Amino acid sequence: MTMNESVTTKFFEIVAGGRVNTAPEWQDYLVAFHAEFPYANELFTLLQRFSGETSYTILANAAAATGALRVLDAGCGEGNLVDELLEKLSTQAHVTGIDINPDEIKICRDRYAGIARVTFDVGDARALPYPDASFECVAAHQFLNLFPDIQPVLSDVRRVLTRGGSLVFVANRGWRTDQSANWMLLHQAAMEVLKTMYPQFVWPRMGDMRVYREDGIAEIFTEAGGWDTSSLTIEGFNVGASMSPSEIAALYNHLYLFATIPNKKPVLEAVERRARELAVHDLVQIDLPSRLVRIRAK
Ligand SMILES: C[S@@+](CC[C@H](N)C(=O)[O-])C[C@H]1O[C@@H](n2cnc3c(N)ncnc32)[C@H](O)[C@@H]1O
């Protein structure tokens, strides 16, 4: 067992034993998970609108619309948003990607080697290694939904933004919010088996649940201070894909929590069985209802 596996296994054992994790335990899990599964975010490149746009495209367009020349990609992962930012932003713009995970930053540096318009740093979004007012735009894809304690991140994002600078982010709407979606039915199949294997299992605390509600998002920014809440806009959108039952099971092998169940075979098999029931012509439509949020710094 590698060090990362032991961190993710220990985390799983906490929630399997019936205790809700603390925020630092989840932060340690995130780091270990992404080291163990460095390409886990590929999922978001598969999910598209009918027009073919991914949520990375939608977010990069929003960042480009701000006219920013210095853009920070907070929690950049393996750099999927950077691709789109380089395409959509002005050619004068510089992109900085930051992630706490050195393995992912190494992937980014290799991927964008020789491109002067982009640089990457290993660092913590709760203590960004940049002077105040360093960026006109901070973009964050599937990132701000990951913090049970969101205020320290928002506070440092605000600090590195210029006055009038923009935070633009994409977050999904949570798998429990869209009751009829196939995604929900697949999760239920996984949870039924998980609950049989670990009767005390409790769902972990993976973020500030307010991020999954429109009024919750407004509340977070009002509470934070330093943001022009009159500039807040929230747009819902949907991205999805059609996948075969075996592709869906493989997907669960890269999802938070499910991927790190010590004996995950019965859970993945249950997901594949449910996917076969839901399939039409051997394909299951998976949708990820999401939101694009924009707000300016005061
Ligand atoms: C769901 S992934 C999203 C990655 C990327 N934005 C994307 O969508 O492709 C979340 C990322 O947040 C990073 N992360 C977690 N905690 C962090 C922190 N405190 N500071 C910076 N990055 C963090 C993880 O390493 C991971 O790469």
Short mmCIF file of C-alpha atoms and ligand atoms in Angstrom, two decimals:
data_model
loop_
_atom_site.label_atom_id
_atom_site.label_comp_id
_atom_site.label_asym_id
_atom_site.label_seq_id
_atom_site.Cartn_x
_atom_site.Cartn_y
_atom_site.Cartn_z
CA MET A 1 0.00 0.00 0.00
CA THR A 2 1.39 3.41 -0.98
CA MET A 3 1.28 6.41 1.38
CA ASN A 4 -1.57 7.92 -0.68
CA GLU A 5 -3.57 4.71 -0.53
CA SER A 6 -3.19 4.56 3.23
CA VAL A 7 -4.50 8.15 3.58
CA THR A 8 -7.53 7.46 1.35
CA THR A 9 -8.21 4.10 3.05
CA LYS A 10 -8.01 5.67 6.50
CA PHE A 11 -10.48 8.36 5.40
CA PHE A 12 -12.85 5.72 4.04
CA GLU A 13 -12.64 3.80 7.30
CA ILE A 14 -13.67 6.92 9.26
CA VAL A 15 -16.93 7.38 7.33
CA ALA A 16 -17.52 3.62 6.99
CA GLY A 17 -17.33 3.47 10.78
CA GLY A 18 -20.07 6.08 11.14
CA ARG A 19 -18.13 9.27 11.95
CA VAL A 20 -18.44 12.32 9.70
CA ASN A 21 -14.96 13.51 8.73
CA THR A 22 -13.44 16.85 9.70
CA ALA A 23 -12.43 19.47 7.12
CA PRO A 24 -8.65 18.76 7.52
CA GLU A 25 -9.26 15.02 7.07
CA TRP A 26 -11.08 15.76 3.79
CA GLN A 27 -8.26 18.10 2.67
CA ASP A 28 -5.70 15.31 3.26
CA TYR A 29 -7.94 12.89 1.36
CA LEU A 30 -8.16 15.28 -1.63
CA VAL A 31 -4.39 15.55 -1.89
CA ALA A 32 -3.88 11.79 -1.58
CA PHE A 33 -6.77 10.99 -3.94
CA HIS A 34 -5.44 13.17 -6.76
CA ALA A 35 -1.96 11.72 -6.31
CA GLU A 36 -3.46 8.21 -6.54
CA PHE A 37 -5.74 9.11 -9.50
CA PRO A 38 -3.96 11.94 -11.33
CA TYR A 39 -6.30 11.87 -14.37
CA ALA A 40 -9.57 11.72 -12.40
CA ASN A 41 -10.75 15.02 -13.93
CA GLU A 42 -10.84 13.55 -17.45
CA LEU A 43 -14.52 12.92 -16.72
CA PHE A 44 -15.23 16.63 -17.14
CA THR A 45 -13.75 16.60 -20.66
CA LEU A 46 -16.25 13.87 -21.69
CA LEU A 47 -19.37 15.67 -20.49
CA GLN A 48 -20.69 18.15 -23.05
CA ARG A 49 -23.62 20.32 -24.01
CA PHE A 50 -25.47 19.43 -27.22
CA SER A 51 -23.41 22.19 -28.83
CA GLY A 52 -20.24 20.29 -27.90
CA GLU A 53 -19.02 22.69 -25.22
CA THR A 54 -17.61 21.23 -22.03
CA SER A 55 -17.90 23.02 -18.69
CA TYR A 56 -14.24 24.03 -19.21
CA THR A 57 -15.26 25.84 -22.43
CA ILE A 58 -18.15 27.57 -20.68
CA LEU A 59 -15.91 28.76 -17.85
CA ALA A 60 -13.09 29.89 -20.16
CA ASN A 61 -15.59 31.95 -22.20
CA ALA A 62 -16.74 33.63 -18.97
CA ALA A 63 -13.12 34.37 -17.99
CA ALA A 64 -12.39 35.76 -21.46
CA ALA A 65 -15.49 37.99 -21.30
CA THR A 66 -13.98 39.82 -18.30
CA GLY A 67 -11.15 41.06 -20.54
CA ALA A 68 -8.61 40.03 -17.87
CA LEU A 69 -4.93 39.89 -18.77
CA ARG A 70 -3.77 38.12 -15.61
CA VAL A 71 -5.83 35.04 -14.86
CA LEU A 72 -5.40 32.54 -12.04
CA ASP A 73 -6.75 28.99 -12.44
CA ALA A 74 -7.30 28.00 -8.80
CA GLY A 75 -7.07 24.24 -8.16
CA CYS A 76 -5.99 23.70 -11.77
CA GLY A 77 -5.62 19.91 -11.48
CA GLU A 78 -3.97 18.48 -14.58
CA GLY A 79 -4.62 21.69 -16.56
CA ASN A 80 -7.80 20.93 -18.53
CA LEU A 81 -9.14 24.47 -18.10
CA VAL A 82 -5.81 25.97 -19.17
CA ASP A 83 -6.27 24.54 -22.68
CA GLU A 84 -9.50 26.47 -23.06
CA LEU A 85 -8.19 29.61 -21.37
CA LEU A 86 -5.25 29.81 -23.77
CA GLU A 87 -7.66 29.55 -26.67
CA LYS A 88 -10.30 32.01 -25.45
CA LEU A 89 -8.34 34.73 -23.62
CA SER A 90 -6.58 37.58 -25.37
CA THR A 91 -3.18 36.51 -26.73
CA GLN A 92 -1.67 39.13 -24.36
CA ALA A 93 -3.12 37.34 -21.32
CA HIS A 94 -1.03 35.29 -18.91
CA VAL A 95 -2.45 32.27 -17.09
CA THR A 96 -1.15 31.03 -13.75
CA GLY A 97 -2.28 27.62 -12.55
CA ILE A 98 -2.02 26.61 -8.93
CA ASP A 99 -2.76 23.31 -7.24
CA ILE A 100 -1.83 21.82 -3.89
CA ASN A 101 -0.89 18.56 -5.55
CA PRO A 102 2.70 18.43 -6.86
CA ASP A 103 1.92 15.41 -9.08
CA GLU A 104 -0.74 17.35 -10.98
CA ILE A 105 1.47 20.43 -11.30
CA LYS A 106 4.17 18.20 -12.79
CA ILE A 107 1.64 16.96 -15.37
CA CYS A 108 0.73 20.60 -16.15
CA ARG A 109 4.35 21.68 -16.52
CA ASP A 110 5.05 18.80 -18.92
CA ARG A 111 1.83 19.42 -20.83
CA TYR A 112 2.49 23.14 -21.36
CA ALA A 113 6.30 23.04 -21.57
CA GLY A 114 7.65 25.86 -23.74
CA ILE A 115 4.44 27.95 -23.62
CA ALA A 116 5.41 31.33 -22.17
CA ARG A 117 1.81 32.48 -21.55
CA VAL A 118 1.30 30.00 -18.73
CA THR A 119 3.10 29.17 -15.49
CA PHE A 120 2.26 26.76 -12.68
CA ASP A 121 2.81 26.77 -8.95
CA VAL A 122 2.32 24.22 -6.22
CA GLY A 123 0.40 25.93 -3.44
CA ASP A 124 -2.60 26.06 -1.17
CA ALA A 125 -5.58 28.16 -2.23
CA ARG A 126 -6.08 29.11 1.42
CA ALA A 127 -2.70 30.88 1.43
CA LEU A 128 -1.96 31.85 -2.17
CA PRO A 129 1.71 32.66 -2.80
CA TYR A 130 0.94 35.91 -4.69
CA PRO A 131 0.90 39.58 -3.69
CA ASP A 132 -2.44 41.39 -3.24
CA ALA A 133 -4.22 42.41 -6.47
CA SER A 134 -2.13 40.13 -8.72
CA PHE A 135 -4.99 39.01 -11.01
CA GLU A 136 -7.96 40.56 -12.81
CA CYS A 137 -9.69 37.21 -12.89
CA VAL A 138 -9.65 34.02 -10.83
CA ALA A 139 -11.28 31.02 -12.51
CA ALA A 140 -12.06 27.83 -10.62
CA HIS A 141 -13.52 24.67 -12.15
CA GLN A 142 -15.12 22.11 -9.82
CA PHE A 143 -13.03 23.47 -7.01
CA LEU A 144 -14.90 25.84 -4.68
CA ASN A 145 -17.45 23.09 -4.01
CA LEU A 146 -14.69 21.07 -2.31
CA PHE A 147 -14.20 23.10 0.87
CA PRO A 148 -16.22 22.42 4.03
CA ASP A 149 -14.59 25.66 5.25
CA ILE A 150 -14.94 27.83 2.17
CA GLN A 151 -14.29 31.26 3.70
CA PRO A 152 -10.48 31.00 4.01
CA VAL A 153 -10.30 30.18 0.28
CA LEU A 154 -12.66 33.00 -0.73
CA SER A 155 -10.78 35.43 1.45
CA ASP A 156 -7.45 34.69 -0.21
CA VAL A 157 -8.99 34.65 -3.69
CA ARG A 158 -10.42 38.12 -2.92
CA ARG A 159 -7.00 39.33 -1.70
CA VAL A 160 -5.19 38.38 -4.94
CA LEU A 161 -7.92 39.93 -7.11
CA THR A 162 -7.78 43.56 -8.19
CA ARG A 163 -10.65 45.86 -7.18
CA GLY A 164 -13.39 45.13 -9.71
CA GLY A 165 -11.65 41.88 -10.65
CA SER A 166 -13.81 38.83 -11.30
CA LEU A 167 -14.17 35.44 -9.74
CA VAL A 168 -15.77 33.02 -12.21
CA PHE A 169 -16.40 29.45 -11.25
CA VAL A 170 -18.20 26.28 -12.24
CA ALA A 171 -19.59 23.83 -9.71
CA ASN A 172 -21.96 20.92 -10.19
CA ARG A 173 -25.35 20.98 -8.54
CA GLY A 174 -24.75 17.90 -6.37
CA TRP A 175 -25.90 14.36 -7.09
CA ARG A 176 -28.67 14.51 -4.52
CA THR A 177 -30.43 17.49 -6.11
CA ASP A 178 -31.68 15.98 -9.37
CA GLN A 179 -33.84 13.13 -8.18
CA SER A 180 -34.77 11.51 -11.46
CA ALA A 181 -31.39 11.65 -13.17
CA ASN A 182 -29.63 8.43 -14.10
CA TRP A 183 -26.66 9.69 -12.13
CA MET A 184 -28.77 9.62 -8.98
CA LEU A 185 -30.09 6.13 -9.74
CA LEU A 186 -26.55 4.83 -10.29
CA HIS A 187 -25.40 6.41 -7.03
CA GLN A 188 -28.32 4.79 -5.24
CA ALA A 189 -27.25 1.37 -6.56
CA ALA A 190 -23.72 1.98 -5.29
CA MET A 191 -24.97 3.21 -1.93
CA GLU A 192 -27.26 0.21 -1.41
CA VAL A 193 -24.29 -2.18 -1.66
CA LEU A 194 -22.03 0.11 0.33
CA LYS A 195 -24.58 0.23 3.15
CA THR A 196 -24.75 -3.59 3.19
CA MET A 197 -20.98 -3.84 3.41
CA TYR A 198 -20.65 -1.00 5.95
CA PRO A 199 -23.98 -0.60 7.83
CA GLN A 200 -22.69 2.40 9.80
CA PHE A 201 -21.50 4.26 6.70
CA VAL A 202 -22.18 8.01 6.67
CA TRP A 203 -21.77 10.28 3.64
CA PRO A 204 -18.61 12.37 4.10
CA ARG A 205 -18.47 16.13 4.46
CA MET A 206 -16.89 17.09 1.15
CA GLY A 207 -17.76 20.76 0.86
CA ASP A 208 -19.94 23.65 1.96
CA MET A 209 -23.38 22.40 0.93
CA ARG A 210 -24.52 25.99 0.30
CA VAL A 211 -22.49 25.93 -2.94
CA TYR A 212 -25.14 23.53 -4.29
CA ARG A 213 -27.97 26.07 -3.89
CA GLU A 214 -28.41 29.46 -5.56
CA ASP A 215 -29.46 31.18 -2.33
CA GLY A 216 -26.59 29.41 -0.56
CA ILE A 217 -24.06 30.87 -3.00
CA ALA A 218 -25.42 34.38 -2.41
CA GLU A 219 -25.25 33.77 1.35
CA ILE A 220 -21.61 32.67 1.17
CA PHE A 221 -20.53 35.86 -0.64
CA THR A 222 -22.57 38.13 1.62
CA GLU A 223 -20.99 36.45 4.65
CA ALA A 224 -17.49 36.79 3.16
CA GLY A 225 -17.59 40.57 2.61
CA GLY A 226 -15.32 42.21 0.02
CA TRP A 227 -17.55 41.12 -2.88
CA ASP A 228 -19.95 43.21 -4.94
CA THR A 229 -22.99 41.00 -4.43
CA SER A 230 -25.02 43.14 -6.86
CA SER A 231 -22.74 41.78 -9.63
CA LEU A 232 -23.45 38.13 -8.72
CA THR A 233 -24.88 36.09 -11.60
CA ILE A 234 -25.65 32.38 -11.50
CA GLU A 235 -26.52 30.41 -14.64
CA GLY A 236 -27.55 26.78 -14.64
CA PHE A 237 -26.43 24.51 -17.46
CA ASN A 238 -26.22 20.84 -18.17
CA VAL A 239 -23.39 18.75 -19.57
CA GLY A 240 -23.67 15.06 -20.27
CA ALA A 241 -22.53 12.02 -22.19
CA SER A 242 -23.79 8.64 -23.32
CA MET A 243 -21.72 5.79 -21.93
CA SER A 244 -21.80 2.02 -21.96
CA PRO A 245 -22.42 0.22 -18.64
CA SER A 246 -18.77 -0.84 -18.43
CA GLU A 247 -17.59 2.74 -19.07
CA ILE A 248 -19.87 3.87 -16.26
CA ALA A 249 -18.39 1.32 -13.87
CA ALA A 250 -14.90 2.53 -14.89
CA LEU A 251 -16.04 6.07 -14.13
CA TYR A 252 -16.95 5.10 -10.57
CA ASN A 253 -13.46 3.74 -10.28
CA HIS A 254 -12.29 7.38 -10.51
CA LEU A 255 -14.88 9.16 -8.36
CA TYR A 256 -14.19 10.55 -4.89
CA LEU A 257 -15.00 8.03 -2.20
CA PHE A 258 -16.17 5.21 -4.53
CA ALA A 259 -12.70 4.82 -6.06
CA THR A 260 -11.12 4.35 -2.65
CA ILE A 261 -13.44 1.72 -1.14
CA PRO A 262 -11.00 -1.01 -0.04
CA ASN A 263 -13.12 -3.82 -1.54
CA LYS A 264 -14.91 -1.91 -4.29
CA LYS A 265 -15.65 -4.79 -6.68
CA PRO A 266 -19.24 -5.46 -5.46
CA VAL A 267 -20.01 -1.73 -5.56
CA LEU A 268 -18.72 -1.30 -9.11
CA GLU A 269 -20.61 -4.46 -10.17
CA ALA A 270 -23.84 -3.03 -8.72
CA VAL A 271 -23.29 0.21 -10.64
CA GLU A 272 -22.73 -1.73 -13.86
CA ARG A 273 -25.89 -3.83 -13.25
CA ARG A 274 -27.99 -0.71 -12.67
CA ALA A 275 -26.42 0.89 -15.77
CA ARG A 276 -27.49 -2.14 -17.83
CA GLU A 277 -31.07 -1.69 -16.56
CA LEU A 278 -31.04 1.99 -17.47
CA ALA A 279 -29.35 1.54 -20.85
CA VAL A 280 -31.09 2.26 -24.12
CA HIS A 281 -29.28 0.55 -27.02
CA ASP A 282 -26.49 -0.27 -24.54
CA LEU A 283 -25.91 3.39 -23.67
CA VAL A 284 -26.78 5.32 -20.53
CA GLN A 285 -27.16 9.09 -20.58
CA ILE A 286 -25.21 10.68 -17.72
CA ASP A 287 -25.94 14.32 -16.96
CA LEU A 288 -24.09 16.63 -14.64
CA PRO A 289 -26.28 19.64 -13.85
CA SER A 290 -23.90 22.50 -13.15
CA ARG A 291 -23.71 26.22 -12.49
CA LEU A 292 -21.60 29.07 -13.80
CA VAL A 293 -21.13 31.75 -11.15
CA ARG A 294 -19.63 35.21 -11.70
CA ILE A 295 -18.99 37.90 -9.11
CA ARG A 296 -16.77 40.97 -8.91
CA ALA A 297 -14.47 42.01 -6.08
CA LYS A 298 -15.28 45.31 -4.35
C1 LIG B 1 -12.05 18.17 -8.66
S1 LIG B 1 -10.39 18.64 -8.90
C2 LIG B 1 -10.58 19.90 -10.14
C3 LIG B 1 -9.32 20.16 -10.92
C4 LIG B 1 -9.49 21.11 -12.10
N1 LIG B 1 -9.95 22.43 -11.70
C5 LIG B 1 -10.41 20.52 -13.13
O1 LIG B 1 -11.62 20.74 -13.02
O2 LIG B 1 -9.93 19.81 -14.01
C6 LIG B 1 -9.95 19.56 -7.46
C7 LIG B 1 -8.50 20.00 -7.42
O3 LIG B 1 -8.32 20.81 -6.24
C8 LIG B 1 -7.00 20.58 -5.75
N2 LIG B 1 -6.95 21.06 -4.36
C9 LIG B 1 -7.54 20.51 -3.28
N3 LIG B 1 -7.34 21.27 -2.20
C10 LIG B 1 -6.61 22.34 -2.60
C11 LIG B 1 -6.09 23.48 -1.93
N4 LIG B 1 -6.29 23.68 -0.64
N5 LIG B 1 -5.38 24.38 -2.66
C12 LIG B 1 -5.17 24.19 -3.99
N6 LIG B 1 -5.62 23.12 -4.67
C13 LIG B 1 -6.34 22.21 -3.98
C14 LIG B 1 -6.85 19.08 -5.93
O4 LIG B 1 -5.50 18.70 -5.88
C15 LIG B 1 -7.50 18.88 -7.30
O5 LIG B 1 -6.57 19.00 -8.32
#
